[in-house]
Tab-separated table of C-alpha atoms (C1' of nucleotides) in Angstrom:
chain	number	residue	atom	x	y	z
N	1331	UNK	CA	93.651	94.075	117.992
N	1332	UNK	CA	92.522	95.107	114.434
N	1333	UNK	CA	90.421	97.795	113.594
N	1334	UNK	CA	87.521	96.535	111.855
N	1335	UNK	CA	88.700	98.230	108.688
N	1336	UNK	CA	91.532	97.072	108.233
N	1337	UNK	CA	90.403	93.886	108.441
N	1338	UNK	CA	87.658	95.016	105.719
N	1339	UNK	CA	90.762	95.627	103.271
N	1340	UNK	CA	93.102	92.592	103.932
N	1341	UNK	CA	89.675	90.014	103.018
N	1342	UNK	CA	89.501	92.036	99.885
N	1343	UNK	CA	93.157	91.684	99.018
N	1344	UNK	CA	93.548	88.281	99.934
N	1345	UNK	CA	90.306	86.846	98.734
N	1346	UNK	CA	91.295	88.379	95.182
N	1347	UNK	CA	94.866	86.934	95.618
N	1348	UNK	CA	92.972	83.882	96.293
N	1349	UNK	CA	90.637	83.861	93.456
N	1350	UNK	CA	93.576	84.872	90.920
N	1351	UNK	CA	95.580	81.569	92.215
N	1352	UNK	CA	92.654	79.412	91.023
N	1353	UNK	CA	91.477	80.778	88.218
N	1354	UNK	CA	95.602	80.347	87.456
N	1355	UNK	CA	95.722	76.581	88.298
N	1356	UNK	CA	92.115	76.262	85.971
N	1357	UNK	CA	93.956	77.512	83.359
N	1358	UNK	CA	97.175	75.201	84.003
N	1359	UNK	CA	95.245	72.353	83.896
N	1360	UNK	CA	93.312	73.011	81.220
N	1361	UNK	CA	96.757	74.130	79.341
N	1362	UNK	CA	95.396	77.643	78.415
N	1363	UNK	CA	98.031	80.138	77.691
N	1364	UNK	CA	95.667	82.545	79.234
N	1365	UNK	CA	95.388	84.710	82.427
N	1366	UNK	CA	92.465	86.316	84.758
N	1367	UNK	CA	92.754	89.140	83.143
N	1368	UNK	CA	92.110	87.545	79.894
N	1369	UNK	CA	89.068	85.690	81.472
N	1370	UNK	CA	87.408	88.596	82.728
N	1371	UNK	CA	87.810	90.063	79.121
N	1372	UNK	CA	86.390	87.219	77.684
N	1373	UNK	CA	83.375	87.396	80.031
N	1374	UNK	CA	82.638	90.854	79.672
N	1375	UNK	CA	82.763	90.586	75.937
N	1376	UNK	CA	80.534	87.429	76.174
N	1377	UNK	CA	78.233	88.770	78.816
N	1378	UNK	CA	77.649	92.102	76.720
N	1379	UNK	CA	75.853	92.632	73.545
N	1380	UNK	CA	77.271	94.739	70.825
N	1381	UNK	CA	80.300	95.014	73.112
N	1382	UNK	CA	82.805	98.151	72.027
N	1383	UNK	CA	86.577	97.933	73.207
N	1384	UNK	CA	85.800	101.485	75.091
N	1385	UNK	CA	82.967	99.707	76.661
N	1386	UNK	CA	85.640	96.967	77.731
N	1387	UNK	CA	87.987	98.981	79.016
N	1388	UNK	CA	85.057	101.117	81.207
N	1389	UNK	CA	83.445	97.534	82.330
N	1390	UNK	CA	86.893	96.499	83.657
N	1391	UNK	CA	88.834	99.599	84.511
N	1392	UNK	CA	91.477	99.254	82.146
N	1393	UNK	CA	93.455	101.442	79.918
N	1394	UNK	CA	92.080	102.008	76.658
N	1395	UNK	CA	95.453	101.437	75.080
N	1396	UNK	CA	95.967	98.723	76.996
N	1397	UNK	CA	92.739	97.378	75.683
N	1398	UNK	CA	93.251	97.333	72.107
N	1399	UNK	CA	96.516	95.353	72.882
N	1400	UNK	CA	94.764	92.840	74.534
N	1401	UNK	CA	91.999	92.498	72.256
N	1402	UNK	CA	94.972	92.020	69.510
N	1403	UNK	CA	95.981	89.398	71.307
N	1404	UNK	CA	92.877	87.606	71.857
N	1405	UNK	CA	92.633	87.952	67.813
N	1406	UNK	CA	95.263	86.918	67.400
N	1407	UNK	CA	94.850	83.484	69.611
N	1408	UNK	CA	91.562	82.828	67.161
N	1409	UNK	CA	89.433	84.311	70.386
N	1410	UNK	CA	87.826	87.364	69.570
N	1411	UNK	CA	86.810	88.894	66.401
N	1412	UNK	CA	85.513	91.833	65.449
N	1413	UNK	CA	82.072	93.381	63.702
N	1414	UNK	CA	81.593	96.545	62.447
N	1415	UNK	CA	79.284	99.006	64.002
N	1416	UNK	CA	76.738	100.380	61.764
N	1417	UNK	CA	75.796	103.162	63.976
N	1418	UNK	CA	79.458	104.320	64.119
N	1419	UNK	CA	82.504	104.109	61.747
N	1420	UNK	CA	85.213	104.383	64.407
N	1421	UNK	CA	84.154	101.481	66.504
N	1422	UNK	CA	83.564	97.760	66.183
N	1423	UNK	CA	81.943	95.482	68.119
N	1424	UNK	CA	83.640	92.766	70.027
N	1425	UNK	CA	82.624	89.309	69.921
N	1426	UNK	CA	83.793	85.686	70.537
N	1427	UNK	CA	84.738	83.224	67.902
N	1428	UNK	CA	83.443	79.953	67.978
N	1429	UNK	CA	86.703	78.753	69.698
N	1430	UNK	CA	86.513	81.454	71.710
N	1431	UNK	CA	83.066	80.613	72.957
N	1432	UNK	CA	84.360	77.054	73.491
N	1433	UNK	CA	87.366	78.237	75.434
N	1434	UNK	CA	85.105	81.103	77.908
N	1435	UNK	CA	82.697	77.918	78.657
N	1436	UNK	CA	85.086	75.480	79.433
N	1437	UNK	CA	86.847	78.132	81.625
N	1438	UNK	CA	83.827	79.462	83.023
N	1439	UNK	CA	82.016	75.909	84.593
N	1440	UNK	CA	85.583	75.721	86.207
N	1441	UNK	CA	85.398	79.269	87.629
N	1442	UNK	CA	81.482	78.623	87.930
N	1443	UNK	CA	82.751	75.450	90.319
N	1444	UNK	CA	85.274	77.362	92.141
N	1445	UNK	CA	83.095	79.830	93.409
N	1446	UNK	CA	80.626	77.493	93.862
N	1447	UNK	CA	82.655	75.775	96.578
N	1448	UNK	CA	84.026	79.432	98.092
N	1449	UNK	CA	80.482	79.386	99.006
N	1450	UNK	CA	79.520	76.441	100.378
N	1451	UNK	CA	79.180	76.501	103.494
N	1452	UNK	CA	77.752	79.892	102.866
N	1453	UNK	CA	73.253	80.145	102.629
N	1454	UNK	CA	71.890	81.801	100.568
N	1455	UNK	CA	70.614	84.240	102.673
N	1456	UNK	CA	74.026	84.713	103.891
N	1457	UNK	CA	75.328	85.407	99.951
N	1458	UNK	CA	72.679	87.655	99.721
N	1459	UNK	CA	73.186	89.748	102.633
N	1460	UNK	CA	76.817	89.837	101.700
N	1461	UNK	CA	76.317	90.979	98.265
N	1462	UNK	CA	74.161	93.591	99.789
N	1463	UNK	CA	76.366	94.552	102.025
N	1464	UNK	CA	79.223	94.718	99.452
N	1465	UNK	CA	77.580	96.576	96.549
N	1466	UNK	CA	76.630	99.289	99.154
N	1467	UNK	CA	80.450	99.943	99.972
N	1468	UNK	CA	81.071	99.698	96.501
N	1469	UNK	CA	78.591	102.413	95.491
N	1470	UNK	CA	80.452	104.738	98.522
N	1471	UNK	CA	83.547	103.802	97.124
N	1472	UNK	CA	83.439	104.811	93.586
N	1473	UNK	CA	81.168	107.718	95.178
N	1474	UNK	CA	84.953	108.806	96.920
N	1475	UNK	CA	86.898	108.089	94.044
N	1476	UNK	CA	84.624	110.427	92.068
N	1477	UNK	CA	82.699	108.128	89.628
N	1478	UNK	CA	79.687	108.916	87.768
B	407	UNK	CA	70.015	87.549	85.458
B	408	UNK	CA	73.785	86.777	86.843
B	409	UNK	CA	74.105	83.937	88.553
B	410	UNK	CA	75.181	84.852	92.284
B	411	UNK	CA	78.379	83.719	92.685
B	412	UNK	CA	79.476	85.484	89.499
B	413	UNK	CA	78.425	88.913	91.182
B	414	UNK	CA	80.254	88.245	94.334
B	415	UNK	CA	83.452	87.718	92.085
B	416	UNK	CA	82.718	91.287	90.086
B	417	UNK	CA	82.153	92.371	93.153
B	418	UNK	CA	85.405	91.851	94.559
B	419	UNK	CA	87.292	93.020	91.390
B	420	UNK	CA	85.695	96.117	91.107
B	421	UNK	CA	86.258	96.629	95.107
B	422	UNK	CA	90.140	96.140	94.849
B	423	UNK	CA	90.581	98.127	91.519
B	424	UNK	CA	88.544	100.819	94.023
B	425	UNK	CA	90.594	100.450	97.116
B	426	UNK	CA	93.275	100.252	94.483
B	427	UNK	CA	92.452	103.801	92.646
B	428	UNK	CA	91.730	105.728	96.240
B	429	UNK	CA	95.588	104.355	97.977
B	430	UNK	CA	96.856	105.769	94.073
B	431	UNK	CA	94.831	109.258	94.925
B	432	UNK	CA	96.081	109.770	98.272
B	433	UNK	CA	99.615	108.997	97.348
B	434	UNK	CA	99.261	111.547	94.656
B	435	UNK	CA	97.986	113.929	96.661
B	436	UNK	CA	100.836	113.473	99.378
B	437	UNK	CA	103.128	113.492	97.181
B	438	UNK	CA	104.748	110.396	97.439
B	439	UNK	CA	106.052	107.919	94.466
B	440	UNK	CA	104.985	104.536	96.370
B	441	UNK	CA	101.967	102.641	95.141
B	442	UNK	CA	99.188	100.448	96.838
B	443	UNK	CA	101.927	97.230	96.816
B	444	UNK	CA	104.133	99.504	98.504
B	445	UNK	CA	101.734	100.721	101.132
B	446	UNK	CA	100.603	96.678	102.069
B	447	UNK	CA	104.472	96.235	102.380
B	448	UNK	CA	105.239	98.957	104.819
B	449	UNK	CA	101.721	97.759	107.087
B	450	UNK	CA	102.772	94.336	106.812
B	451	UNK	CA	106.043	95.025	108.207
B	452	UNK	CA	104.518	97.818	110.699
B	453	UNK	CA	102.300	95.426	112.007
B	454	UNK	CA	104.443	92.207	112.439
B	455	UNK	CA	106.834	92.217	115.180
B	456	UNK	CA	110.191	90.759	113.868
B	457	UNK	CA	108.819	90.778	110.204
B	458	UNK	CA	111.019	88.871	108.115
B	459	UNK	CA	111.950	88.812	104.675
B	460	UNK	CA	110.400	85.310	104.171
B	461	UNK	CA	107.174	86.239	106.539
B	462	UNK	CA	106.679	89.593	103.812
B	463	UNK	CA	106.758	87.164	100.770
B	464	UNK	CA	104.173	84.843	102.848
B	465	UNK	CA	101.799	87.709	104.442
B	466	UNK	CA	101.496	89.732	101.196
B	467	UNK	CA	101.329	86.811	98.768
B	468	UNK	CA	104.438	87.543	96.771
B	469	UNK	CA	107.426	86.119	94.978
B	470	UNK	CA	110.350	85.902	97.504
B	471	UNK	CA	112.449	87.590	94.710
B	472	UNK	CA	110.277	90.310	94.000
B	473	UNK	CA	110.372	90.827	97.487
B	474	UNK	CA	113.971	91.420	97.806
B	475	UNK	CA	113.918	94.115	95.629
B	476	UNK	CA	110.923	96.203	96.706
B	477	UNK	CA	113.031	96.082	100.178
B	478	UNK	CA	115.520	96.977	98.370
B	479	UNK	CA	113.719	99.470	97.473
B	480	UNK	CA	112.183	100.966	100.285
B	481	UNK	CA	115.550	100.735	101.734
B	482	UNK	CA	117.221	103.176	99.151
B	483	UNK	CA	114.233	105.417	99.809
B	484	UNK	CA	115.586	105.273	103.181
B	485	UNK	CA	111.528	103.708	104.764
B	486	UNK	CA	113.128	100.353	105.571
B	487	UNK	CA	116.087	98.876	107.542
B	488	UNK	CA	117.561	95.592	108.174
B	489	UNK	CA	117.955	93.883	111.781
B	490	UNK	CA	120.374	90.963	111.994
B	491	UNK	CA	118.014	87.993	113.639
B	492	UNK	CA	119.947	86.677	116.378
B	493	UNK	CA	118.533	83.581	115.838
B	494	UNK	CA	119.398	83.038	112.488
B	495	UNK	CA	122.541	84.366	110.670
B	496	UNK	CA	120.449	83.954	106.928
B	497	UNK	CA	117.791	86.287	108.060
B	498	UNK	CA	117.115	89.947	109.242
B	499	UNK	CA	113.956	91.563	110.661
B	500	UNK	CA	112.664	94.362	108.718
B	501	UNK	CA	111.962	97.444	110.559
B	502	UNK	CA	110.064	101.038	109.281
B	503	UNK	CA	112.661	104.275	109.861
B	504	UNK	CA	111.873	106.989	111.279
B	505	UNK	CA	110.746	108.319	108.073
B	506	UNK	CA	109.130	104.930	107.107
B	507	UNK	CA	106.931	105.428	110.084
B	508	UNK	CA	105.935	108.600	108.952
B	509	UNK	CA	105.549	107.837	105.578
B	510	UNK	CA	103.324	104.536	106.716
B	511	UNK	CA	101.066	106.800	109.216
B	512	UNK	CA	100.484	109.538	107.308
B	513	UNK	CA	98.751	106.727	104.518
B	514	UNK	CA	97.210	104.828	107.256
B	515	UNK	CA	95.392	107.894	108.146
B	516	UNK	CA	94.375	108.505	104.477
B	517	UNK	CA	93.513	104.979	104.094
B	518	UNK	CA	91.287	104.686	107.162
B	519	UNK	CA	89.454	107.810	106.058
B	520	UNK	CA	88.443	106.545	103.194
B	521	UNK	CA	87.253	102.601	104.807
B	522	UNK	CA	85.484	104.160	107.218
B	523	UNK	CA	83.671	106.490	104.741
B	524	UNK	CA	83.497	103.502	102.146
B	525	UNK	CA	81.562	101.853	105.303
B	526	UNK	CA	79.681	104.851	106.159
B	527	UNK	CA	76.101	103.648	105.821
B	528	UNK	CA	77.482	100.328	106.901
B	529	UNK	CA	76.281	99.321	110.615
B	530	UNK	CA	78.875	97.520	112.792
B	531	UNK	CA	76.740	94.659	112.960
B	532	UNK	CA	76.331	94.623	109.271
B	533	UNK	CA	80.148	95.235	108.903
B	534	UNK	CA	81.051	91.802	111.663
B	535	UNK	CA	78.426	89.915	109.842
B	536	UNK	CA	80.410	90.433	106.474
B	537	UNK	CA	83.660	90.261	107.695
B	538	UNK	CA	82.887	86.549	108.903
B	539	UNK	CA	80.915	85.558	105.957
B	540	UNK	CA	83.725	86.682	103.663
B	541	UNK	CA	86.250	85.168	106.127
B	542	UNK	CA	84.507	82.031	105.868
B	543	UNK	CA	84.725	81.734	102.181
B	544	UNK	CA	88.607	83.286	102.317
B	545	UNK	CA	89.122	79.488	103.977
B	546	UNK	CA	87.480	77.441	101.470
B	547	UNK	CA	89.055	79.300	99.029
B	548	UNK	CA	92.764	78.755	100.897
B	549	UNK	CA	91.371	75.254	100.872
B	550	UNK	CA	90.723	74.695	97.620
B	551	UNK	CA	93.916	76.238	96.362
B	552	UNK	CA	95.940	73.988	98.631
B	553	UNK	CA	96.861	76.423	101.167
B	554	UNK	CA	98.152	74.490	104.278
V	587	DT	C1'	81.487	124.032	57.638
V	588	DA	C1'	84.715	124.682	61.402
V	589	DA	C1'	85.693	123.472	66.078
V	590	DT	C1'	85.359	120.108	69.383
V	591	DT	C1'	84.504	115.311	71.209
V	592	DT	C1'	84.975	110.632	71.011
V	593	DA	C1'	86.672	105.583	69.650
V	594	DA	C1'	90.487	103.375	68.874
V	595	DT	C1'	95.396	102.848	68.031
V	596	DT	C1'	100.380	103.465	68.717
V	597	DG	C1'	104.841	104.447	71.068
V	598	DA	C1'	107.536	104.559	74.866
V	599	DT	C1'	108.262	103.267	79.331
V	600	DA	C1'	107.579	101.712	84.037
V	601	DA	C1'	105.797	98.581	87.457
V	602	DA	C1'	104.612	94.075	88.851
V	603	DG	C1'	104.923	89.178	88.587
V	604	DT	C1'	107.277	84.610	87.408
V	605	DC	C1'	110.548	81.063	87.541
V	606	DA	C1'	114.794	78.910	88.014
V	607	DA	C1'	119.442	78.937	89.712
V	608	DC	C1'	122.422	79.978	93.406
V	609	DT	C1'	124.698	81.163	98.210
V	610	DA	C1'	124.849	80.721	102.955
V	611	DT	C1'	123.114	79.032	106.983
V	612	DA	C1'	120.138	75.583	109.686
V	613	DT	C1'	118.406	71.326	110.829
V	614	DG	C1'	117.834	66.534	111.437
V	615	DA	C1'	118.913	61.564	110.668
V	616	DG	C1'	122.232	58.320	111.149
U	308	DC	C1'	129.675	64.817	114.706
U	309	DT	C1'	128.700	65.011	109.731
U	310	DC	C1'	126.407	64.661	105.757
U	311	DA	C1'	122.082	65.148	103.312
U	312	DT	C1'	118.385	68.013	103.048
U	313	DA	C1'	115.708	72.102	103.942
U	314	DT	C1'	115.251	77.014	104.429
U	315	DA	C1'	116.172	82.377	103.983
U	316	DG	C1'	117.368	85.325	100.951
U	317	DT	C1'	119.427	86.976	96.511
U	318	DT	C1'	120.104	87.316	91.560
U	319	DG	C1'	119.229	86.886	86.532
U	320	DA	C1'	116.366	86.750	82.779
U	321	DC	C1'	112.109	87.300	81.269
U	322	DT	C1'	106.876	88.071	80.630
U	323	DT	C1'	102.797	90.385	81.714
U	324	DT	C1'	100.289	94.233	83.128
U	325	DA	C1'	99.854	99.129	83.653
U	326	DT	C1'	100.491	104.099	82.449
U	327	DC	C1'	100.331	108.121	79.824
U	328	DA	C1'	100.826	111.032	76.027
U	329	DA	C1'	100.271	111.646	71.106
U	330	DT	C1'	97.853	110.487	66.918
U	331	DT	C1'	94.096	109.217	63.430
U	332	DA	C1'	89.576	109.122	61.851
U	333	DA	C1'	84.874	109.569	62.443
U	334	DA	C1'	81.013	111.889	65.005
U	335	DT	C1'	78.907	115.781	67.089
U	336	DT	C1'	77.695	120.418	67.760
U	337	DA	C1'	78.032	125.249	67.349
DNA sequence: TAATTTAATTGATAAAGTCAACTATATGAG
DNA sequence: CTCATATAGTTGACTTTATCAATTAAATTA
């Protein structure tokens, strides 16, 4: 018999395994040479005005370094470009390219879809509560790991 | 506004880089150079009776080679030995040593700690009612990604 | 203006994940 | 039984992701 838990931390760990898979097999088929974690950068920067690559790397708990490697990258791919910020010499805002746009779209009806059928048997009532439920152990858990 | 479904997938990001963050604390604080993979490896085979090689790869959602060498691992760090499987001659079980044990409870203890605080606020009936919503959209997810 | 933060980058390295090839044993159809 | 096929585990070669400290340049503040 599991305690409750335990339980709590395997449906986190396997529903993320589970969400990386597809979001891997979207990408196969659509013959991206991409990866979740460049998806998730792509949305954040699209999602976020005047986005900064500290703001990036706070929004998804990533290495600065790390970051600015990534961003390269996408740059470098014709994703991402960047626009100086008039309010501050050392950092530029992040935003898609055209192409980039065109790829985060097509990638994000897929992901859109995905999710959409994770949920549907699922009310909406029944996402809500979740959510609810969800976001308040999140706020306890960056409360433990010391977050502002 | 987000769209729904696009919050529950944040949400379960930011909840495993969390849960991931916390396991990295306590192993700090103990001492210990494993990491989070390390600690779902020694549960997995803590919890499964006769826990093969193959079963480890399946349970934890990894690369059969990767798994041989975190054993192999775990084994030099003296955590994890090999049974042979009397029923097979290709396979062993996987048991925790003495000092695996120890080094698995002493991070089960830490990592219950901080669940049950992370559910503090969290009623049991709030916590069954989200552990079956979010098991029920585990299995569409399995489904859609062609799980059997 | 000097001292201290902060945004971003770079270097070096380690940890984790991927994929295909291979060995040894098991299994199942004929 | 035996031969083809499947399975458990290992190995090699490689890519991606993560970590952490040091550095540069601009901003802030004392």
């Amino acid at each position: 018999m599991a305690i409750p838990e335990s339980e709590l931390q395997a449906l986190f760990m396997h529903t993320i395994t589970g969400l990386k898979i597809s979001m891997k097999n979207i990408m196969k088929d659509k013959a991206l040479s991409l990866s979740p974690l460049y998806f998730m950068l792509l949305k954040t920067i699209h999602d976020t005005e005047n986005c900064t690559a500290n703001y990036l790397a706070d929004a998804t708990e990533r290495d600065k370094g790390q970051i600015t490697r990534l961003v390269k990258e996408m740059m470098q791919q014709g994703l991402v470009q960047k626009q100086p910020n008039p309010h501050d010499k050392r950092s530029q805002f992040l935003q898609l390219t055209e192409s980039g746009l065109g790829c985060f779209e097509q990638l994000a009806i897929a992901d859109q879809a995905v999710l959409k059928e994770m949920r549907a048997n699922v009310s909406d009532d029944e996402l809500t509560t979740f959510l609810e439920i969800g976001n308040k152990m999140l706020q306890n858990l960056h409360k433990i790991n010391g977050k502002p």
